[in-house]
Amino acid sequence: MSSFVEIRTSVADILGIANRLRFAGQSMSTTMDGKLQAITALEVAPGTLPPDEFTVEFLKTYHKSVEVAGGGGQQMNEAVKTTVPQLGEAMDKLGAYVADAMWSYTGTDDDNATDIDRAGGRR
């Protein structure tokens, strides 16, 4: 059983989307690095989370142990700080993968068109 790819838009459009996805991922990583540093600084700053009835309940959830990838547990706040940067990296990698796939598709399509032309007697 064979399958084929049908692209209903231009390769340029798809490459543009892939590049925007990569840029968004890189931008997210850069932005989140600074935000996560600020959050970490606020977590330890005196007065940020004063001990009162609201903060005590909030911290129970904030520091709740959650399961993380690869097994094991981690405090929720630390798990979020570990995972968020990976989202930007994943977007960047996905964009790169799509772009590489489109360039490969284009090259294969061009090669096949040449082979078909040759088989039909055109050179």
XYZ file of C-alpha atoms in Angstrom:
123
model
C 0.000 0.000 0.000
C 1.446 3.344 -0.990
C 0.518 6.763 0.236
C 1.145 10.234 -1.029
C 1.183 13.755 0.304
C -1.178 16.321 -1.093
C -0.281 19.878 -0.251
C -3.150 22.271 -0.754
C -1.103 25.400 -0.232
C 2.303 26.487 -1.386
C 5.520 25.133 0.022
C 6.479 28.750 0.692
C 3.394 29.175 2.910
C 4.286 26.078 4.910
C 7.915 27.172 5.241
C 6.681 30.559 6.444
C 4.528 28.899 9.090
C 7.434 26.675 10.150
C 9.733 29.687 10.465
C 7.142 31.618 12.488
C 6.745 28.603 14.767
C 10.505 28.460 15.288
C 10.686 32.191 15.995
C 7.781 31.976 18.449
C 9.449 29.080 20.251
C 12.770 30.897 20.487
C 11.023 34.053 21.654
C 9.045 32.110 24.236
C 12.212 30.499 25.587
C 13.947 33.853 25.914
C 10.945 35.526 27.521
C 10.259 32.678 29.903
C 13.871 32.508 31.103
C 13.545 36.019 32.504
C 10.051 35.401 33.886
C 11.110 32.209 35.636
C 14.085 33.968 37.217
C 11.724 36.681 38.481
C 9.326 34.078 39.900
C 12.166 32.276 41.670
C 13.378 35.567 43.173
C 9.850 36.407 44.341
C 9.406 32.977 45.904
C 12.237 33.638 48.347
C 11.727 37.387 48.814
C 10.473 38.316 52.259
C 6.857 39.433 52.245
C 5.887 37.861 48.901
C 4.014 35.022 50.529
C 3.267 36.166 54.092
C 1.971 33.415 56.339
C -1.773 33.892 56.539
C -4.818 31.683 55.973
C -4.789 32.315 52.197
C -1.082 31.841 51.656
C -0.945 28.651 53.698
C -3.684 27.089 51.527
C -2.098 28.414 48.325
C 1.301 26.954 49.224
C -0.229 23.522 49.818
C -1.111 23.409 46.120
C 1.945 25.362 44.933
C 4.307 22.901 46.603
C 2.169 19.807 46.018
C 4.131 16.850 44.682
C 3.279 15.975 41.088
C 4.471 13.194 38.835
C 7.000 14.313 36.243
C 8.162 12.862 32.946
C 10.543 10.000 33.418
C 8.940 9.043 36.706
C 9.286 10.387 40.166
C 7.794 13.440 41.784
C 8.585 17.102 42.048
C 6.961 20.101 43.691
C 4.435 21.627 41.306
C 6.118 25.036 41.207
C 9.455 23.438 40.320
C 7.852 21.128 37.753
C 6.302 24.137 35.994
C 9.614 26.002 36.020
C 11.320 22.936 34.540
C 8.680 22.253 31.894
C 7.887 25.747 30.579
C 11.271 26.295 28.876
C 10.851 22.936 27.142
C 7.695 24.236 25.426
C 9.644 26.891 23.537
C 12.325 24.368 22.629
C 9.667 21.951 21.360
C 8.085 24.669 19.187
C 11.495 25.505 17.729
C 12.230 21.834 17.003
C 8.781 21.278 15.468
C 9.256 24.268 13.164
C 12.679 22.985 12.121
C 11.254 19.517 11.494
C 8.449 20.888 9.315
C 10.864 23.077 7.340
C 13.265 20.166 6.792
C 10.378 17.937 5.722
C 9.158 20.525 3.215
C 12.623 20.962 1.705
C 12.922 17.179 1.443
C 9.447 16.954 -0.105
C 10.304 19.669 -2.625
C 13.558 17.948 -3.605
C 11.857 14.575 -3.988
C 9.014 16.114 -5.981
C 11.503 17.828 -8.317
C 13.457 14.577 -8.761
C 10.259 12.665 -9.539
C 9.155 15.293 -12.062
C 12.529 14.969 -13.809
C 12.222 11.162 -13.859
C 8.706 11.383 -15.322
C 9.870 13.831 -17.997
C 12.737 11.507 -18.939
C 10.434 8.495 -19.072
C 8.151 10.424 -21.401
C 10.997 11.258 -23.760
C 11.587 14.828 -22.579
C 14.940 15.981 -21.264
